[in-house]
XYZ file of C-alpha atoms in Angstrom:
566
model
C 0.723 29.561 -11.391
C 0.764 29.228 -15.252
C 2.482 26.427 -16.605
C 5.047 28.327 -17.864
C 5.927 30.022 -14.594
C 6.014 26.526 -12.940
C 8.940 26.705 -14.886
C 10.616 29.800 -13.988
C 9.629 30.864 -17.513
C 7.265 33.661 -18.395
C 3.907 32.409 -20.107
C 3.848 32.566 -23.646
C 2.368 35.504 -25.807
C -1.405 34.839 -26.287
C -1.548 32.277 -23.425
C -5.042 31.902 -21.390
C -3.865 32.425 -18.110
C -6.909 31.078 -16.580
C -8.141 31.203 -13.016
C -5.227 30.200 -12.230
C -3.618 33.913 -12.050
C -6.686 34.887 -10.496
C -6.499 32.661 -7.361
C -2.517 34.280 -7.277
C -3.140 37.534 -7.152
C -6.300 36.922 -4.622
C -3.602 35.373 -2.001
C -1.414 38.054 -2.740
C -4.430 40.265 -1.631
C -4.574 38.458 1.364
C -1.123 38.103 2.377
C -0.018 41.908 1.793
C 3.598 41.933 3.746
C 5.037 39.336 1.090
C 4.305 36.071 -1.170
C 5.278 32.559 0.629
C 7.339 31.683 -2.580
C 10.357 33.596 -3.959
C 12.858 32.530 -6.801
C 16.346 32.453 -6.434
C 18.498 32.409 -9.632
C 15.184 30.264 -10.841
C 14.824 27.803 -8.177
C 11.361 28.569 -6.034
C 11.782 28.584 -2.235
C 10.395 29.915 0.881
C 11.402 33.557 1.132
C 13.231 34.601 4.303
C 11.555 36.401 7.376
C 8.748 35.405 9.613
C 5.584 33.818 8.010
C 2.215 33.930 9.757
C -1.035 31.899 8.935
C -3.294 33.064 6.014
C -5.491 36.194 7.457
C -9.063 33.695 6.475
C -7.463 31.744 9.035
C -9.025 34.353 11.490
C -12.081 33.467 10.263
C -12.377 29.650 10.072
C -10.991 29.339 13.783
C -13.621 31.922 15.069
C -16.475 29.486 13.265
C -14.594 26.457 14.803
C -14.644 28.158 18.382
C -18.222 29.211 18.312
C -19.951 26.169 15.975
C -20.631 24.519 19.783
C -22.380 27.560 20.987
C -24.180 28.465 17.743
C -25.465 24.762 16.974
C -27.092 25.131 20.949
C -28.608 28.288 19.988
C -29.894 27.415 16.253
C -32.251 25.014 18.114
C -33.334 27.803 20.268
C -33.721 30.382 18.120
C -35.827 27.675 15.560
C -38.209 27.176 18.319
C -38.759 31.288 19.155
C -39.242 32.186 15.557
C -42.010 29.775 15.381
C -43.292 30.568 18.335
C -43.144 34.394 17.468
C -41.236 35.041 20.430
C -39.253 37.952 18.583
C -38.168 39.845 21.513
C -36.086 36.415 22.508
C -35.494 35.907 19.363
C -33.596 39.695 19.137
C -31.673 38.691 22.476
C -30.702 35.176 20.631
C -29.325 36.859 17.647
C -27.060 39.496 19.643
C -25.664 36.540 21.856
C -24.781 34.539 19.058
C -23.258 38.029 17.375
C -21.436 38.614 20.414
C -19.800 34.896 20.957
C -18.581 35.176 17.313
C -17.304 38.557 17.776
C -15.039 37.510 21.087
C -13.822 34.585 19.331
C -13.051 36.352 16.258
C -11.208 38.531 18.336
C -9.260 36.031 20.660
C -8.392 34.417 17.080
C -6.967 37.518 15.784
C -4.695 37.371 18.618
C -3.553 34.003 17.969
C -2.992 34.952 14.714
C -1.044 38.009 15.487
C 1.182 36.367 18.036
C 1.979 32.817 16.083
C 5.089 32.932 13.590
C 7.133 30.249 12.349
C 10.811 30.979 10.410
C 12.594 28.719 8.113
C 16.226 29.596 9.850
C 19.567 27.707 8.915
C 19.294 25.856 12.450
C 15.821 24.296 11.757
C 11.949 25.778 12.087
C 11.566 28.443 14.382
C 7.965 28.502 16.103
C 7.242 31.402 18.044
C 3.837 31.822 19.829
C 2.576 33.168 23.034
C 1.113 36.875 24.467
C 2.506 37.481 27.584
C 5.024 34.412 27.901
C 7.171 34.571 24.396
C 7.805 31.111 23.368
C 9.788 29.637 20.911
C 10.478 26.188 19.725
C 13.552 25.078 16.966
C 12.633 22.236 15.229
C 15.804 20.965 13.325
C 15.458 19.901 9.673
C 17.156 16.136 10.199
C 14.994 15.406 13.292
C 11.904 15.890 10.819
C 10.493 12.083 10.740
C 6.956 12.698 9.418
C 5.497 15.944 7.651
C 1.341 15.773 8.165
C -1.014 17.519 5.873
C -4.788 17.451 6.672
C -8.218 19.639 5.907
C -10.711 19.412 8.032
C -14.613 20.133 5.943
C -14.433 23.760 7.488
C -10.499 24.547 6.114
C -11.324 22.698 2.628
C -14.415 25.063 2.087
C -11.408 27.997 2.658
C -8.774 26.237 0.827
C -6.896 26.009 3.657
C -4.551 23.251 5.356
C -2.778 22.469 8.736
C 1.247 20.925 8.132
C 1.928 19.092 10.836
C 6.061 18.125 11.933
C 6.534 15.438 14.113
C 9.678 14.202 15.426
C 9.209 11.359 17.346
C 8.180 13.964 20.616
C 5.064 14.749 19.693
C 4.092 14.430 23.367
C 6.572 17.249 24.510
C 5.795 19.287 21.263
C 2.007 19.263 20.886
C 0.272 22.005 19.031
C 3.652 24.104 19.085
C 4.717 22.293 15.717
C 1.462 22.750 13.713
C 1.131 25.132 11.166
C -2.229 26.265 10.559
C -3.777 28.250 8.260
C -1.489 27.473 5.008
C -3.173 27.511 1.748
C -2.949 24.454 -0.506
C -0.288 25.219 -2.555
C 1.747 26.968 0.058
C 1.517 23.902 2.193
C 2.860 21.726 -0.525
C 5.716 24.178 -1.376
C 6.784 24.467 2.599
C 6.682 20.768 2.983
C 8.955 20.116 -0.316
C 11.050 22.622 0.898
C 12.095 21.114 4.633
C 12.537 17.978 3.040
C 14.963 19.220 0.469
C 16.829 21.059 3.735
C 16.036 17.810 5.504
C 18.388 16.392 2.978
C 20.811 18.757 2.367
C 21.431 18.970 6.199
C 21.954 14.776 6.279
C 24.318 15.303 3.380
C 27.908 14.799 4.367
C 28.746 16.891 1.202
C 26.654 19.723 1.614
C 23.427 20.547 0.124
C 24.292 19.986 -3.593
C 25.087 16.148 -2.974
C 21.451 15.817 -0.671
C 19.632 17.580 -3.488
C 18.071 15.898 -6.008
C 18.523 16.047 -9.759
C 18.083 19.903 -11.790
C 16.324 20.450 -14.881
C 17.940 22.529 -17.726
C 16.782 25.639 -15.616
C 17.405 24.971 -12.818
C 14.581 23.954 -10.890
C 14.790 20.523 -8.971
C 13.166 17.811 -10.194
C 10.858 16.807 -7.568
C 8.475 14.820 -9.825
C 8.070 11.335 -7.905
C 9.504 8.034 -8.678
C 6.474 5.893 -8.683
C 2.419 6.292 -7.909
C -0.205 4.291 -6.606
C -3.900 5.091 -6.913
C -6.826 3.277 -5.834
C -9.089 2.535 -8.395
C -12.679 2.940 -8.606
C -13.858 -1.027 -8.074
C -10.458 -1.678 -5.479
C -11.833 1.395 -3.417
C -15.520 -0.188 -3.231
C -13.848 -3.565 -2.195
C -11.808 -1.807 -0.013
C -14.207 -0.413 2.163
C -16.640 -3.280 1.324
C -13.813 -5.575 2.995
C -12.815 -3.108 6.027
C -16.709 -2.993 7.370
C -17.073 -2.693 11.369
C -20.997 -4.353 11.657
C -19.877 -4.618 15.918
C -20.101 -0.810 16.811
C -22.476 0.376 14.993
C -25.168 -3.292 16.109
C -23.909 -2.007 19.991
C -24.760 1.348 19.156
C -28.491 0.390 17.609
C -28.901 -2.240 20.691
C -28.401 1.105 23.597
C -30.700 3.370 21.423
C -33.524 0.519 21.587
C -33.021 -0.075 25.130
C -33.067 3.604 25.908
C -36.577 3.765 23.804
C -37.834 0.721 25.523
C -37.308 2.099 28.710
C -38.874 5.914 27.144
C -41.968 3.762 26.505
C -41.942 2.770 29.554
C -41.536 5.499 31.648
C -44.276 7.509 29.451
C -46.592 4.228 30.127
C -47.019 2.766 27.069
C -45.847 -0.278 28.359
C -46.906 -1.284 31.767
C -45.233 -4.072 32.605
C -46.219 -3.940 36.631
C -48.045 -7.053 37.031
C -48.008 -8.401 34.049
C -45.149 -9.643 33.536
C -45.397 -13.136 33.684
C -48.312 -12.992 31.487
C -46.636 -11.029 28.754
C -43.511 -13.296 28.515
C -45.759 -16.085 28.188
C -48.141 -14.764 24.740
C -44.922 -12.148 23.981
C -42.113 -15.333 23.485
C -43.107 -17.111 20.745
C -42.853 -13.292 19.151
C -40.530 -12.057 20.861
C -37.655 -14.613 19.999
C -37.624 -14.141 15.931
C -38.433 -10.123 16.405
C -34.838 -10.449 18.757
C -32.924 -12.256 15.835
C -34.468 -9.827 13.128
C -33.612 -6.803 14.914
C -29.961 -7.829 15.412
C -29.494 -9.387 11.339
C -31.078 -5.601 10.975
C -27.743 -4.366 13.061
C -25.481 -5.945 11.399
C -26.795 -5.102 7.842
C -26.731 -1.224 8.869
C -23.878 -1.078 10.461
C -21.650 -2.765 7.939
C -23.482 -0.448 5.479
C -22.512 2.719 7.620
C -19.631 1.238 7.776
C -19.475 0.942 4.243
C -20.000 4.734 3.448
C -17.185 5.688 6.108
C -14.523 3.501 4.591
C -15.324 5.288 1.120
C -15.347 8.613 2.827
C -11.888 7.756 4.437
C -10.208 5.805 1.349
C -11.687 8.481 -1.572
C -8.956 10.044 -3.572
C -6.084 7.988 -2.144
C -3.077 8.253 -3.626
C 0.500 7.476 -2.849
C 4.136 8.786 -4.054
C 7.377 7.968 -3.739
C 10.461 10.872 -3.731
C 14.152 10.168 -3.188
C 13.624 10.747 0.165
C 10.232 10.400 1.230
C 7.156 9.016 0.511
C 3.695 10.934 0.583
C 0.223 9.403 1.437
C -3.093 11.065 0.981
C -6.403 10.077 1.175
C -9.845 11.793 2.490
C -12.918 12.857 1.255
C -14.672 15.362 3.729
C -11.266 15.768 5.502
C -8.516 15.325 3.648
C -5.068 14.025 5.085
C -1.581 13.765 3.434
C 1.294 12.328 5.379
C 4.929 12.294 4.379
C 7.050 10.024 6.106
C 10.873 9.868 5.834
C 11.693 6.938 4.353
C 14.488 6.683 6.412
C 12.685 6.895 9.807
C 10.578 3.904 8.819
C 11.146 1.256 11.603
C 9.310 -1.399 10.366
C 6.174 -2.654 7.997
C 2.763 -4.635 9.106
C 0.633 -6.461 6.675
C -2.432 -6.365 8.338
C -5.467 -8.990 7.407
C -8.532 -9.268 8.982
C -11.038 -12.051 8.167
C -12.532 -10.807 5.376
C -9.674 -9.947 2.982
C -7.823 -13.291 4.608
C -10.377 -15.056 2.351
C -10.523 -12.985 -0.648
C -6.332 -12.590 -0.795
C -6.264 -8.802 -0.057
C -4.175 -6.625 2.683
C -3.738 -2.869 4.123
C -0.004 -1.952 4.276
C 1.197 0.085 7.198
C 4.773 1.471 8.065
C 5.592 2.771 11.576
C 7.320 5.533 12.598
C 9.075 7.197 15.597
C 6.524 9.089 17.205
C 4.552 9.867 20.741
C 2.029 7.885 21.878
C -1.320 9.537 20.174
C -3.952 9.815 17.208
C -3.512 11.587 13.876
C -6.744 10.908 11.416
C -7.934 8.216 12.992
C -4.508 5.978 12.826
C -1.982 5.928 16.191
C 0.249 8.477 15.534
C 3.495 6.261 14.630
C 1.635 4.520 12.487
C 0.947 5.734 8.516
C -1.299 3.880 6.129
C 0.655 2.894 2.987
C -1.534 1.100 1.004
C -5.665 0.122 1.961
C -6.268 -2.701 -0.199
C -3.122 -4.564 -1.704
C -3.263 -7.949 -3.501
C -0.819 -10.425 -1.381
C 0.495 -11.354 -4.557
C 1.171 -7.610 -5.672
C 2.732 -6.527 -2.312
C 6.207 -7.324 -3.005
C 5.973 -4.953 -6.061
C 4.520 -2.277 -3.953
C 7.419 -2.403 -1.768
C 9.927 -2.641 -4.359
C 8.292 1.469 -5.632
C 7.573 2.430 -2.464
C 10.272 0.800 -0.073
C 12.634 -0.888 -1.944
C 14.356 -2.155 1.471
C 11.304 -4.509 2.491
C 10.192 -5.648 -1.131
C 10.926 -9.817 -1.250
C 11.866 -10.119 2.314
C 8.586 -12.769 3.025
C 9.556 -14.621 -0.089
C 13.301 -15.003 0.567
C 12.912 -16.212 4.747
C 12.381 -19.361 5.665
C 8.913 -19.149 8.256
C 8.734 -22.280 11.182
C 5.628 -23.061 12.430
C 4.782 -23.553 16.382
C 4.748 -26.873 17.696
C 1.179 -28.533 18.620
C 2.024 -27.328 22.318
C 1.339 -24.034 21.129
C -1.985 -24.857 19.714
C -3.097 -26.716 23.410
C -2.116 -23.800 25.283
C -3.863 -21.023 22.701
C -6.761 -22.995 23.521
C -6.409 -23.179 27.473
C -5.513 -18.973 27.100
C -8.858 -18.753 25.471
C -11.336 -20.762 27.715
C -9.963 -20.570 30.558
C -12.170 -17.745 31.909
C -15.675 -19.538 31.162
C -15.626 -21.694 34.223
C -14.866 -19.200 36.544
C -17.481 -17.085 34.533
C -20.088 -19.747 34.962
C -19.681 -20.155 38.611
C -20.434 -16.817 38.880
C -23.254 -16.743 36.874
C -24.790 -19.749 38.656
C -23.857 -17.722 42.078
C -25.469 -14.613 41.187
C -28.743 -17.201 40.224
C -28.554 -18.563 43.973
C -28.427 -15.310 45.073
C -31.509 -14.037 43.370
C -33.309 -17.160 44.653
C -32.327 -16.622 48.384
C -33.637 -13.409 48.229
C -36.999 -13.997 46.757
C -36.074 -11.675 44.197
C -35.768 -14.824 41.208
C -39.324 -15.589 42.384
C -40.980 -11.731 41.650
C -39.084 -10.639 38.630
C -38.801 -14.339 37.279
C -40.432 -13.267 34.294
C -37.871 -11.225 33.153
C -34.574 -12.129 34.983
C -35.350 -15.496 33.650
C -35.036 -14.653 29.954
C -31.682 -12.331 30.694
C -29.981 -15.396 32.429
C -31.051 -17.384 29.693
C -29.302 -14.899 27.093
C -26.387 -14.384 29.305
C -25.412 -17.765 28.850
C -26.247 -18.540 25.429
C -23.744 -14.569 25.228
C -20.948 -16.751 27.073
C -20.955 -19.961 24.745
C -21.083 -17.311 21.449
C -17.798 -15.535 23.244
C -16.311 -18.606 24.352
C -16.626 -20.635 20.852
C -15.223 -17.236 18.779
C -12.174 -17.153 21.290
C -11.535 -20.798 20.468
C -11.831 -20.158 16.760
C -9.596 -17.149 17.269
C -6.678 -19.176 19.139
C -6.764 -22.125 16.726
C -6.516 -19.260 13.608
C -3.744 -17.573 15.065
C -1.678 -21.022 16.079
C -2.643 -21.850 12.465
C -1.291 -19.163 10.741
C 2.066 -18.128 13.160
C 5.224 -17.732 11.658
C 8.423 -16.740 12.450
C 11.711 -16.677 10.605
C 14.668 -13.767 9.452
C 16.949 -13.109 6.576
C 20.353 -11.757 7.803
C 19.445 -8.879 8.062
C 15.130 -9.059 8.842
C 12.683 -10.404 11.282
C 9.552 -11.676 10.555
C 6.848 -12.373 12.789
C 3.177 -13.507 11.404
C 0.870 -13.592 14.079
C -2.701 -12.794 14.961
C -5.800 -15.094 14.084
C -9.189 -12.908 12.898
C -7.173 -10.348 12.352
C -3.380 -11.444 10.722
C -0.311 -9.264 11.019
C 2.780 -9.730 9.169
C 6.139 -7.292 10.089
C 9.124 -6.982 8.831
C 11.448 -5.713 11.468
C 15.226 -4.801 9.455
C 18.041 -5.923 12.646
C 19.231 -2.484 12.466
C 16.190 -1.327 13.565
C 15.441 -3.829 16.478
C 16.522 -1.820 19.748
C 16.255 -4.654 21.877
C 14.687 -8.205 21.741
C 13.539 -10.258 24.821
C 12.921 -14.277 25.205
C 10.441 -15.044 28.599
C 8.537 -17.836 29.937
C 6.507 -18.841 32.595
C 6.693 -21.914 34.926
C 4.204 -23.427 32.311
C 5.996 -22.102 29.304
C 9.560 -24.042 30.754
C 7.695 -26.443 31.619
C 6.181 -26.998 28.225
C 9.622 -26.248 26.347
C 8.131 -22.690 24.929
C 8.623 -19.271 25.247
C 7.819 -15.734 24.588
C 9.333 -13.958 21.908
C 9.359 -9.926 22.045
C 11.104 -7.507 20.326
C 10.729 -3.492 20.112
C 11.978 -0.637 17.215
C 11.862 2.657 18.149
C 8.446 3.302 16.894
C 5.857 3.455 19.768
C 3.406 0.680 17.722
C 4.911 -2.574 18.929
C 2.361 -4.170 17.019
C 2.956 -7.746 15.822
C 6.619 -7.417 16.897
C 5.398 -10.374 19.700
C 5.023 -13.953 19.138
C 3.948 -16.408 22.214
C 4.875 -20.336 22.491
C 7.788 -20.048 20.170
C 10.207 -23.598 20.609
C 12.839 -22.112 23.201
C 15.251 -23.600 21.178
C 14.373 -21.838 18.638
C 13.755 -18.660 20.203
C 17.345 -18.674 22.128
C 18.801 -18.975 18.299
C 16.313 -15.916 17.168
C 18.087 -14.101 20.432
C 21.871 -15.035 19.099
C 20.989 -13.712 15.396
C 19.978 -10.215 17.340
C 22.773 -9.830 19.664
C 25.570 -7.282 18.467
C 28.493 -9.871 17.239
C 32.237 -8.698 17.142
């Protein structure tokens, strides 16, 4: 649209119109029965009547449905065209024609069948061939409004909205709307939340909508906006590297060649395996180290690249209602989230961005147990990289009911108790472990077995335990960091919990919110005076809403601040 129809107003004699009136009248081409958008008395909404997916919808699920197939037979086909097999090569082609042409088809059913209705009730989903199905989704139950692009759908322009309402599990696909063009995805989402808000409106809709320009559209431009900046989204990802996976990942593919070589014969170890340790180790021992400093380095470079691909072009908004977070470079992903279905906020810190003063923001949701971009489902990135000392003023744009809460409480720290038994929860395992491992070695020397391999069951044993110490000393480190830095305190109206040692979590649980909270100990907890704390919101992420070896004195009063007074 022209910036004057954006408006409701007609564009200006003599003004360029741009591609802009182009791209309409192209998806008015392709959406023949009737435009998404309609304007009543000046105010744009969705117009009435059943709405299906944008016909190049057809399209990108047929490629989606056959990339599998046609990826297998790319590889065959390469190898008969240079082998001038053309006959095969003919058969190849007409396969691959024919697997795209029954998906297309079994698409163009899905598309035919699959409607969805804004009614006065809610959204109506209707889907199905032979069993007619039809699911109402009601505007106020509407916790979180999900838009994503996958690479395929971007090169299309086109965009999945996703509604959850906290039954994602019972719901599944049902309450996804593929197929919507950019724009029309935006303008469908604005437009439940503004029913959203006119149905929680005691008043009616004119009280739950927000404020009118001079013509009469509603201002829906947001209240504040948070971008991530060029050098913050390098430290970002710089600071959010995972070196583990990817150093596993390089140590199977080197066993798997080791054991190719071996198997093709290029090293024959029968025999000589005793011989080869011995000229091999003095080699062998600094090639080992260098090969896994090499792991780390790549994978906290791959690493690297996938936290700019995630984090590129994020960007956050806050609305009256609800506050929108996107982010995404191949596939991009927007969520909207309710703000008043948030159930609580984490700071989350791991060990890196503990030392350099820097945090992701998350706020969880109701939702079903599950995935959505890579996050559990309840839970929705707010920020990636927030300075500690900036976060109450990100909460005080974005969620004005959390901003100051960590400033205002007064946090206790556990008692040295705490800190003894962190350490016995950590190490408690590596004497059992070590009687086993010195088990298995009696083992292998009863049955000769220690005696024939020697040469290289020795080494393994040897790593084995040097693995266990390495475990057994970052455990320790781990318990003593997270009895270091646990907290726990509340406002009269907040709980906060700080807990967590390479990795730090800070939530802020409102009371209202809490829908129960549990105190628990062990023989050895009563014993020891302590207990564990627990509490739970309706969101399915319970994370960091659990704190163990708090004073039971002091967890009995946290107890009698959350029980319902008269």
């Amino acid at each position: 649209m022209t910036p004057g129809e954006k408006d409701g107003r007609p564009p200006a004699p003599g003004a360029p119109s741009g591609g802009k009136d182009l791209e309409r009248e192209v998806e008015r081409l392709a959406v023949p029965e009737r435009s998404l958008l309609e304007r009543d008395g000046g105010v744009a909404a969705v117009s009435p009547g059943e709405h299906r997916a944008n016909p190049l919808s057809v399209v990108v699920e047929a490629l989606k449905m056959a990339s599998g197939l046609v990826v297998l037979m790319a590889f065959g086909l390469a190898g008969d065209f240079f082998a001038g097999d053309l006959p095969t090569l003919a058969t190849l082609v007409l396969a691959a024609a024919g697997i795209f042409a029954a998906c297309l088809a079994l698409s163009l059913v899905v598309w035919r069948v699959r409607t969805w209705e804004l009614t006065d009730e809610g959204v109506v989903m209707r889907w199905g061939l032979l069993n007619k199905r039809q699911l109402t989704i009601p505007y106020e139950h509407i916790h979180t409004a999900d838009m994503s692009s996958e690479l395929l759908d971007r090169l299309f322009g086109l965009m999945t909205l996703d509604l959850d309402t906290g039954a994602a599990a019972a719901e599944g696909d049902a309450a996804r709307m593929r197929g919507l063009r950019a724009g029309e995805a935006e303008a469908l989402r604005a437009e439940l939340f503004r029913r959203k808000r006119a149905a929680g409106s005691p008043a009616g809709e004119k009280d739950g909508a927000p404020a009118a320009s001079d013509d009469g559209v509603p201002d829906e431009r947001p209240l504040a906006t948070f971008e991530l900046a060029g050098r913050q989204l390098l430290l970002a990802a710089a600071s959010q590297t995972s070196a583990a996976s990817q150093a596993v990942a390089l140590v199977v593919l080197l066993v798997n060649g080791l054991n190719q070589l071996i198997e093709w014969g290029v090293l024959d170890l029968a025999g000589t395996g005793d011989e080869l340790v011995a000229t091999a180790l003095p080699v062998l021992v600094p090639a080992v180290a260098a090969f896994v400093l090499a792991a780390i380095v790549l994978g906290a470079a791959v690493s690297f690249v996938l936290g700019l691909v995630r984090y590129a072009g994020y960007r956050v908004e806050r609305y009256a209602d609800r506050v929108v977070v996107e982010h995404g470079l191949l596939s991009r992903s927007s969520r909207t989230v309710a703000v008043d279905r948030v159930q609580h906020v984490v700071v989350r810190q791991g060990i890196i961005r503990q030392l350099v003063g820097y945090a992701e923001v998350y706020v969880q949701v109701v939702s079903a147990p599950g995935e959505a971009d890579g996050e559990p489902s309840g839970s929705v990135l707010l920020h990636p990289f927030v300075r500690m000392g900036e976060l109450d003023a990100l909460l005080a744009e974005v969620l004005p009911a959390y901003a100051g809460v960590v400033g205002q409480v007064e946090l206790r720290r556990l008692g040295p108790v705490a800190c003894r038994r962190a350490v016995v929860r950590a190490a408690i395992w590596w004497p059992f472990a070590t009687a086993i491992f010195f088990g298995v070695h009696w083992l292998f020397g009863l049955s000769g077995l220690l005696a024939s391999a020697g040469w290289l069951l020795g080494p393994l044993l040897v790593a084995a335990v040097l693995l266990s110490v390495v475990l057994l000393a970052g455990l320790v480190v781990d318990a003593l960091l997270a009895w270091r830095g646990a907290r726990y305190g509340h406002t009269a109206r907040e709980l906060v919990l700080v807990s967590g040692g390479f990795t730090r979590r800070t939530t802020i649980a409102p009371r209202s919110h809490l829908q129960r909270m549990q105190v628990s100990a062990s023989p050895f907890q009563r014993r020891a005076g302590v207990a564990t704390l627990s509490a739970r919101t309706a969101a399915s992420d319970a994370e960091g809403l659990e704190l163990r070896d708090v004073p039971a004195d002091d967890a009995d009063a946290l107890l009698a601040w959350f029980r319902p007074r008269g």
